Structures are given as C-alpha cells and as structure tokens.
Amino acid sequence: MVPEHTQPVPGDSPVIIEMQNLVKTFISSAGEFTALQGINLNLQEGEFVAVIGKSGSGKSTLLNMLTGIDHPTSGQVLVRGVDVYAMSESKRSLWRGRNLGIVFQFFQLLPMLNLLENVMLPMDYVGMYDIDQRPKKAMELLALVGLEEHAQKLPAAVSRGQQQSAAIARALATDAPILVADEPTGNLDSQSASKIIDLFEMLSRQGKTIVMVTHDPSMTERTSRTVFISDGELVNETIAQTLPLLTHSVMKELSKRVKRLYFQPGAVILEQKKSVGFFYMIEKGKVDIVLKERRSNDVVISTLMDNDFFGEIELLKGGKSIASVRASLERPVDLLAISREDFLWLMEQSPLTEKAISTMVQERLEERKQTDRRKNRWKLFG
Ligand code: ADP
Ligand code: MG
C-alpha cells in the first residue's frame, strides 16, 4: 500500500533511466568477483526510489554505473535517452554535472574548501548562475539543510552528520533533474534524517527523479518505489511487495519461476467452478471478482489491484474457483503466475507467509459468506 503522504507517480511519466543487462565484474589479485549479475531496471521521471539490500549486495556499484563513475563490464545505461558510456570521459564528466546531483557514501567534500565553497564548486564546474550569484545560491542550499551558520567552516570543523548535510546541499547545486544518493542519512540522527527525507519528497514532487540507496527498511515507507538487490541481482518488485515476508533468496528463486501473463480489459482470467492451477499476483492493473448468477446479471463482489493476489483459496482448499476473475474494463492487466507446485514450495519455505495467506483465505471466505447472506435476504424481500 502507498502511504498517503507519498505521491504515486502517474503510470505514464516518461522513462528517464534505463539499465539493460548490466554486468559488473571486478578483477583483482584475489580473483574475479561479479558484483552485478545482469540488472534490468527502468526508472520513470519523478520517481523517488529506494534501493535496498544488505551490505555488499551491490548497491553502490549500481549507483556508480548509473552516474558513469565506473564502467560496466557489459550492458547499457541510458539516461534521458543518452548512452552514458558512449561518450568520452571528459564529455561524461560535464554531462554528469548537468544531469546528476550525487551524494557519495563518504561525502567526498574537499577538505581545504569551506562548506560554502564546496557547494559552489559544481556551479563553477558547469558554469551555472552568474559568478556573483553563486555565493547567494549556495547559501540558500546550505540553509535548506540547516547549515547556514556553518557556511564558513571547513569540513573537518563540523560533525559527520553536518558533513553529510553539506554533501546533500552540494548535490543540489546545479539543480540537476536526477539526484543520486548513497546512504544519505547514514550518519544522521533520526530527526535530521527525517528532515532530509522531507526535502527529498519535496524535490520529487517538483519533478526530480531521486535514487536513494539505504539499508534502513523504514525509509521505504516514504519513497514511491522500492527496488531490492540481493547478491548483485534485482528481486522482482511485485513479488517483494506482494509477499514481503519471504526471504530475498526465495523471492529471487520465485522471480525466475514466475510466468508473466497479460489480459485485455474485460478478459476472463479464471472461470467460476473451474479448477485453478496457479497463484496470481497483480503486477499492474485491476481485476474484478465476479459471481455468476443463473438468472440475474453477474455481480462484481470486489476489485483487486496492484500487489494483490488471488487463486490462493482454491490452491489451499484444493477446490474449484469460487468466483470468476476478469480483467477490469478500464485497462489491461499484467499478472505474475506461480504454479501450484511452486506455491506450495514457497509456503513451505516461509511459515510466516503461509500464516498471512491462510488468514487472508479465512477473511475472504467470511466475506463471501456475508455476500451470500445479503443476497439471500434480497431474495426474501425481492
Ligand atoms: P553495497 O554498496 O551494497 O554495500 P558494493 O556495491 O559496494 O556493495 O559492493 C558489492 C560487492 O562488490 C562487494 O562484495 C564488494 O566487496 C565488491 N566490490 C566493490 N567494489 C570493488 C572493487 N573496486 N574491487 C573489487 N571488489 C569490489
Ligand atoms: Mg555501499
């Protein structure tokens, strides 16, 4: 579910970042290590994305590919349609300054420049604002992160949290459309961290695309999208959202086993009283749960949407479909389907998931009973 204070991105905003089959292998004296194992990821303009994963899972490496700081071993990165690795090093550097604001995991402030000068540096580099405007602009950014009183201090003279805030102000210096931040709240107390996230939310509402690496799962409540990375591979987001209690390794295994299905508006997905062989998760779109009546019209008893599931009652009770399911009339629906065998396997892997799904089954059967009772009452009075 999307919390109320986040702004869901309209489904149709343009794709701004595309990563295709991205592989990164590090070669060192210790041997080869593949940190990214074929990443495919598209981000839309205005999305506020959290990238989550354990330490060493490849989060920073992923960001370095996106910003053009490190070369992929193979695969492509397109930012606003531009192939990042097709340009020369010097062109890329200028391109980066104009298109990306970057908050590094270890800040990388220049130690001999004060905070104000550090923030002005990217403006100088890309020639943004008139020279005499720059100090004022930089000061506004420092004020935005609560550092106006420390503008003249060297980085070493302020706390790590303040250095991090200064690095965030610097990342905003050229008003770039994309903000990339590697654990930007890692050194902040929870109140300062919350302020930084407020700031990111505001920027995202203004249309900036924000990619934020974090290992704090609570942050994902504030972002419009969460991408999970595990050992250099992305976990399917629908599986992660729909079955959040699974371990990442089970999610990854399922990502490989799912079948993708697509239905036109109004198409029948499951027919009442026919046997069900799959567990379905909704990736995008809506489905109507429909009861077919012998004499009257079909009745829509509920509507399910993104990250809801169906088919579980039949798979668990071993029966035939208790209702029909069809794609809503509004738009096509994208589904992920898991075979009965894989569904039973995942329930075995995760007792918590089994419990959550069983609870859902009980609730849905109860709801169904109440609908039946209401209908019978209609018959009495009708
Ligand atoms: P995260 O940011 O998720 O903690 P990283 O992207 O920094 O993880 O690293 C992913 C993996 O790649 C780690 O196992 C790390 O040791 C390895 N790695 C990262 N950079 C290099 C490098 N320059 N040389 C060799 N291995 C590296
Ligand atoms: Mg990292």
PDB file of N, CA, C and O in Angstrom, residues 138-183:
ATOM      1  N   ALA A 138      24.388  29.220  -3.158  1.00  0.00           N
ATOM      2  CA  ALA A 138      24.978  28.169  -2.313  1.00  0.00           C
ATOM      3  C   ALA A 138      24.508  28.331  -0.865  1.00  0.00           C
ATOM      4  O   ALA A 138      24.218  27.348  -0.172  1.00  0.00           O
ATOM      5  N   MET A 139      24.402  29.574  -0.439  1.00  0.00           N
ATOM      6  CA  MET A 139      23.946  29.841   0.927  1.00  0.00           C
ATOM      7  C   MET A 139      22.504  29.360   1.108  1.00  0.00           C
ATOM      8  O   MET A 139      22.155  28.785   2.149  1.00  0.00           O
ATOM      9  N   GLU A 140      21.670  29.581   0.111  1.00  0.00           N
ATOM     10  CA  GLU A 140      20.275  29.112   0.188  1.00  0.00           C
ATOM     11  C   GLU A 140      20.218  27.598   0.360  1.00  0.00           C
ATOM     12  O   GLU A 140      19.409  27.075   1.122  1.00  0.00           O
ATOM     13  N   LEU A 141      21.109  26.911  -0.361  1.00  0.00           N
ATOM     14  CA  LEU A 141      21.117  25.445  -0.257  1.00  0.00           C
ATOM     15  C   LEU A 141      21.600  24.992   1.116  1.00  0.00           C
ATOM     16  O   LEU A 141      21.062  24.053   1.695  1.00  0.00           O
ATOM     17  N   LEU A 142      22.603  25.689   1.641  1.00  0.00           N
ATOM     18  CA  LEU A 142      23.068  25.335   2.990  1.00  0.00           C
ATOM     19  C   LEU A 142      21.961  25.572   4.018  1.00  0.00           C
ATOM     20  O   LEU A 142      21.775  24.798   4.955  1.00  0.00           O
ATOM     21  N   ALA A 143      21.193  26.646   3.811  1.00  0.00           N
ATOM     22  CA  ALA A 143      20.090  26.947   4.724  1.00  0.00           C
ATOM     23  C   ALA A 143      19.035  25.834   4.666  1.00  0.00           C
ATOM     24  O   ALA A 143      18.457  25.429   5.670  1.00  0.00           O
ATOM     25  N   LEU A 144      18.833  25.319   3.450  1.00  0.00           N
ATOM     26  CA  LEU A 144      17.848  24.254   3.242  1.00  0.00           C
ATOM     27  C   LEU A 144      18.173  23.011   4.072  1.00  0.00           C
ATOM     28  O   LEU A 144      17.282  22.293   4.508  1.00  0.00           O
ATOM     29  N   VAL A 145      19.457  22.746   4.301  1.00  0.00           N
ATOM     30  CA  VAL A 145      19.843  21.585   5.096  1.00  0.00           C
ATOM     31  C   VAL A 145      20.277  21.994   6.513  1.00  0.00           C
ATOM     32  O   VAL A 145      20.902  21.210   7.236  1.00  0.00           O
ATOM     33  N   GLY A 146      19.969  23.235   6.890  1.00  0.00           N
ATOM     34  CA  GLY A 146      20.216  23.676   8.264  1.00  0.00           C
ATOM     35  C   GLY A 146      21.665  23.989   8.591  1.00  0.00           C
ATOM     36  O   GLY A 146      22.103  23.856   9.738  1.00  0.00           O
ATOM     37  N   LEU A 147      22.437  24.453   7.588  1.00  0.00           N
ATOM     38  CA  LEU A 147      23.865  24.681   7.838  1.00  0.00           C
ATOM     39  C   LEU A 147      24.292  26.137   7.626  1.00  0.00           C
ATOM     40  O   LEU A 147      25.492  26.413   7.547  1.00  0.00           O
ATOM     41  N   GLU A 148      23.327  27.071   7.561  1.00  0.00           N
ATOM     42  CA  GLU A 148      23.725  28.437   7.208  1.00  0.00           C
ATOM     43  C   GLU A 148      24.754  29.023   8.181  1.00  0.00           C
ATOM     44  O   GLU A 148      25.619  29.795   7.792  1.00  0.00           O
ATOM     45  N   GLU A 149      24.672  28.592   9.429  1.00  0.00           N
ATOM     46  CA  GLU A 149      25.619  29.156  10.405  1.00  0.00           C
ATOM     47  C   GLU A 149      27.013  28.540  10.319  1.00  0.00           C
ATOM     48  O   GLU A 149      27.931  29.002  10.971  1.00  0.00           O
ATOM     49  N   HIS A 150      27.131  27.494   9.538  1.00  0.00           N
ATOM     50  CA  HIS A 150      28.436  26.813   9.454  1.00  0.00           C
ATOM     51  C   HIS A 150      29.099  26.998   8.098  1.00  0.00           C
ATOM     52  O   HIS A 150      30.106  26.352   7.800  1.00  0.00           O
ATOM     53  N   ALA A 151      28.543  27.897   7.289  1.00  0.00           N
ATOM     54  CA  ALA A 151      28.979  28.035   5.891  1.00  0.00           C
ATOM     55  C   ALA A 151      30.480  28.273   5.748  1.00  0.00           C
ATOM     56  O   ALA A 151      31.097  27.805   4.791  1.00  0.00           O
ATOM     57  N   GLN A 152      31.069  29.005   6.688  1.00  0.00           N
ATOM     58  CA  GLN A 152      32.479  29.379   6.543  1.00  0.00           C
ATOM     59  C   GLN A 152      33.424  28.350   7.152  1.00  0.00           C
ATOM     60  O   GLN A 152      34.640  28.541   7.147  1.00  0.00           O
ATOM     61  N   LYS A 153      32.888  27.264   7.703  1.00  0.00           N
ATOM     62  CA  LYS A 153      33.757  26.281   8.360  1.00  0.00           C
ATOM     63  C   LYS A 153      34.292  25.257   7.361  1.00  0.00           C
ATOM     64  O   LYS A 153      33.616  24.918   6.382  1.00  0.00           O
ATOM     65  N   LEU A 154      35.464  24.730   7.666  1.00  0.00           N
ATOM     66  CA  LEU A 154      35.995  23.630   6.866  1.00  0.00           C
ATOM     67  C   LEU A 154      35.262  22.343   7.259  1.00  0.00           C
ATOM     68  O   LEU A 154      34.784  22.221   8.395  1.00  0.00           O
ATOM     69  N   PRO A 155      35.199  21.375   6.353  1.00  0.00           N
ATOM     70  CA  PRO A 155      34.505  20.120   6.681  1.00  0.00           C
ATOM     71  C   PRO A 155      34.986  19.498   7.991  1.00  0.00           C
ATOM     72  O   PRO A 155      34.162  19.008   8.787  1.00  0.00           O
ATOM     73  N   ALA A 156      36.293  19.534   8.239  1.00  0.00           N
ATOM     74  CA  ALA A 156      36.825  18.887   9.439  1.00  0.00           C
ATOM     75  C   ALA A 156      36.325  19.547  10.726  1.00  0.00           C
ATOM     76  O   ALA A 156      36.390  18.946  11.801  1.00  0.00           O
ATOM     77  N   ALA A 157      35.821  20.787  10.602  1.00  0.00           N
ATOM     78  CA  ALA A 157      35.393  21.515  11.802  1.00  0.00           C
ATOM     79  C   ALA A 157      33.921  21.268  12.139  1.00  0.00           C
ATOM     80  O   ALA A 157      33.414  21.804  13.122  1.00  0.00           O
ATOM     81  N   VAL A 158      33.226  20.461  11.336  1.00  0.00           N
ATOM     82  CA  VAL A 158      31.820  20.151  11.649  1.00  0.00           C
ATOM     83  C   VAL A 158      31.652  18.651  11.850  1.00  0.00           C
ATOM     84  O   VAL A 158      32.543  17.861  11.521  1.00  0.00           O
ATOM     85  N   SER A 159      30.501  18.255  12.386  1.00  0.00           N
ATOM     86  CA  SER A 159      30.265  16.831  12.668  1.00  0.00           C
ATOM     87  C   SER A 159      30.074  16.041  11.360  1.00  0.00           C
ATOM     88  O   SER A 159      29.860  16.623  10.296  1.00  0.00           O
ATOM     89  N   ARG A 160      30.110  14.722  11.475  1.00  0.00           N
ATOM     90  CA  ARG A 160      29.904  13.879  10.290  1.00  0.00           C
ATOM     91  C   ARG A 160      28.497  14.079   9.719  1.00  0.00           C
ATOM     92  O   ARG A 160      28.303  14.099   8.513  1.00  0.00           O
ATOM     93  N   GLY A 161      27.545  14.222  10.603  1.00  0.00           N
ATOM     94  CA  GLY A 161      26.177  14.462  10.139  1.00  0.00           C
ATOM     95  C   GLY A 161      26.093  15.772   9.352  1.00  0.00           C
ATOM     96  O   GLY A 161      25.414  15.844   8.320  1.00  0.00           O
ATOM     97  N   GLN A 162      26.806  16.800   9.830  1.00  0.00           N
ATOM     98  CA  GLN A 162      26.795  18.082   9.116  1.00  0.00           C
ATOM     99  C   GLN A 162      27.547  17.990   7.788  1.00  0.00           C
ATOM    100  O   GLN A 162      27.144  18.605   6.795  1.00  0.00           O
ATOM    101  N   GLN A 163      28.599  17.184   7.785  1.00  0.00           N
ATOM    102  CA  GLN A 163      29.311  16.971   6.512  1.00  0.00           C
ATOM    103  C   GLN A 163      28.368  16.317   5.500  1.00  0.00           C
ATOM    104  O   GLN A 163      28.341  16.669   4.327  1.00  0.00           O
ATOM    105  N   GLN A 164      27.593  15.362   6.007  1.00  0.00           N
ATOM    106  CA  GLN A 164      26.656  14.671   5.113  1.00  0.00           C
ATOM    107  C   GLN A 164      25.608  15.651   4.565  1.00  0.00           C
ATOM    108  O   GLN A 164      25.287  15.634   3.380  1.00  0.00           O
ATOM    109  N   SER A 165      25.109  16.519   5.446  1.00  0.00           N
ATOM    110  CA  SER A 165      24.130  17.515   5.000  1.00  0.00           C
ATOM    111  C   SER A 165      24.750  18.458   3.978  1.00  0.00           C
ATOM    112  O   SER A 165      24.089  18.846   2.999  1.00  0.00           O
ATOM    113  N   ALA A 166      26.008  18.830   4.185  1.00  0.00           N
ATOM    114  CA  ALA A 166      26.693  19.708   3.222  1.00  0.00           C
ATOM    115  C   ALA A 166      26.826  18.997   1.872  1.00  0.00           C
ATOM    116  O   ALA A 166      26.663  19.605   0.810  1.00  0.00           O
ATOM    117  N   ALA A 167      27.089  17.682   1.927  1.00  0.00           N
ATOM    118  CA  ALA A 167      27.213  16.915   0.682  1.00  0.00           C
ATOM    119  C   ALA A 167      25.877  16.888  -0.058  1.00  0.00           C
ATOM    120  O   ALA A 167      25.836  16.910  -1.291  1.00  0.00           O
ATOM    121  N   ILE A 168      24.793  16.876   0.698  1.00  0.00           N
ATOM    122  CA  ILE A 168      23.464  16.907   0.069  1.00  0.00           C
ATOM    123  C   ILE A 168      23.225  18.274  -0.575  1.00  0.00           C
ATOM    124  O   ILE A 168      22.755  18.371  -1.713  1.00  0.00           O
ATOM    125  N   ALA A 169      23.601  19.348   0.134  1.00  0.00           N
ATOM    126  CA  ALA A 169      23.463  20.694  -0.441  1.00  0.00           C
ATOM    127  C   ALA A 169      24.282  20.797  -1.727  1.00  0.00           C
ATOM    128  O   ALA A 169      23.814  21.355  -2.735  1.00  0.00           O
ATOM    129  N   ARG A 170      25.480  20.237  -1.712  1.00  0.00           N
ATOM    130  CA  ARG A 170      26.326  20.299  -2.907  1.00  0.00           C
ATOM    131  C   ARG A 170      25.678  19.540  -4.075  1.00  0.00           C
ATOM    132  O   ARG A 170      25.754  19.964  -5.233  1.00  0.00           O
ATOM    133  N   ALA A 171      25.028  18.418  -3.754  1.00  0.00           N
ATOM    134  CA  ALA A 171      24.397  17.627  -4.820  1.00  0.00           C
ATOM    135  C   ALA A 171      23.251  18.393  -5.486  1.00  0.00           C
ATOM    136  O   ALA A 171      22.855  18.084  -6.601  1.00  0.00           O
ATOM    137  N   LEU A 172      22.718  19.389  -4.778  1.00  0.00           N
ATOM    138  CA  LEU A 172      21.601  20.165  -5.334  1.00  0.00           C
ATOM    139  C   LEU A 172      22.093  21.417  -6.076  1.00  0.00           C
ATOM    140  O   LEU A 172      21.293  22.156  -6.643  1.00  0.00           O
ATOM    141  N   ALA A 173      23.406  21.623  -6.070  1.00  0.00           N
ATOM    142  CA  ALA A 173      23.971  22.900  -6.537  1.00  0.00           C
ATOM    143  C   ALA A 173      23.617  23.245  -7.975  1.00  0.00           C
ATOM    144  O   ALA A 173      23.414  24.407  -8.305  1.00  0.00           O
ATOM    145  N   THR A 174      23.551  22.250  -8.849  1.00  0.00           N
ATOM    146  CA  THR A 174      23.293  22.579 -10.257  1.00  0.00           C
ATOM    147  C   THR A 174      21.842  22.322 -10.640  1.00  0.00           C
ATOM    148  O   THR A 174      21.507  22.336 -11.824  1.00  0.00           O
ATOM    149  N   ASP A 175      21.011  22.103  -9.647  1.00  0.00           N
ATOM    150  CA  ASP A 175      19.583  21.904  -9.886  1.00  0.00           C
ATOM    151  C   ASP A 175      19.351  20.816 -10.948  1.00  0.00           C
ATOM    152  O   ASP A 175      18.489  20.938 -11.816  1.00  0.00           O
ATOM    153  N   ALA A 176      20.148  19.740 -10.873  1.00  0.00           N
ATOM    154  CA  ALA A 176      20.083  18.668 -11.863  1.00  0.00           C
ATOM    155  C   ALA A 176      18.756  17.915 -11.744  1.00  0.00           C
ATOM    156  O   ALA A 176      18.185  17.847 -10.659  1.00  0.00           O
ATOM    157  N   PRO A 177      18.261  17.357 -12.846  1.00  0.00           N
ATOM    158  CA  PRO A 177      16.960  16.665 -12.800  1.00  0.00           C
ATOM    159  C   PRO A 177      16.983  15.355 -12.024  1.00  0.00           C
ATOM    160  O   PRO A 177      15.939  14.859 -11.618  1.00  0.00           O
ATOM    161  N   ILE A 178      18.179  14.775 -11.844  1.00  0.00           N
ATOM    162  CA  ILE A 178      18.275  13.484 -11.159  1.00  0.00           C
ATOM    163  C   ILE A 178      19.180  13.618  -9.940  1.00  0.00           C
ATOM    164  O   ILE A 178      20.266  14.195 -10.028  1.00  0.00           O
ATOM    165  N   LEU A 179      18.703  13.109  -8.824  1.00  0.00           N
ATOM    166  CA  LEU A 179      19.509  13.122  -7.608  1.00  0.00           C
ATOM    167  C   LEU A 179      19.801  11.679  -7.216  1.00  0.00           C
ATOM    168  O   LEU A 179      18.891  10.859  -7.098  1.00  0.00           O
ATOM    169  N   VAL A 180      21.086  11.379  -7.057  1.00  0.00           N
ATOM    170  CA  VAL A 180      21.502  10.030  -6.709  1.00  0.00           C
ATOM    171  C   VAL A 180      22.201  10.112  -5.364  1.00  0.00           C
ATOM    172  O   VAL A 180      23.116  10.918  -5.196  1.00  0.00           O
ATOM    173  N   ALA A 181      21.756   9.316  -4.393  1.00  0.00           N
ATOM    174  CA  ALA A 181      22.298   9.477  -3.039  1.00  0.00           C
ATOM    175  C   ALA A 181      22.604   8.114  -2.435  1.00  0.00           C
ATOM    176  O   ALA A 181      21.742   7.235  -2.388  1.00  0.00           O
ATOM    177  N   ASP A 182      23.843   7.944  -1.981  1.00  0.00           N
ATOM    178  CA  ASP A 182      24.267   6.659  -1.412  1.00  0.00           C
ATOM    179  C   ASP A 182      24.228   6.753   0.110  1.00  0.00           C
ATOM    180  O   ASP A 182      25.063   7.420   0.707  1.00  0.00           O
ATOM    181  N   GLU A 183      23.276   6.127   0.719  1.00  0.00           N
ATOM    182  CA  GLU A 183      23.066   6.158   2.172  1.00  0.00           C
ATOM    183  C   GLU A 183      23.120   7.599   2.707  1.00  0.00           C
ATOM    184  O   GLU A 183      23.901   7.895   3.597  1.00  0.00           O
TER     185      GLU A 183
END
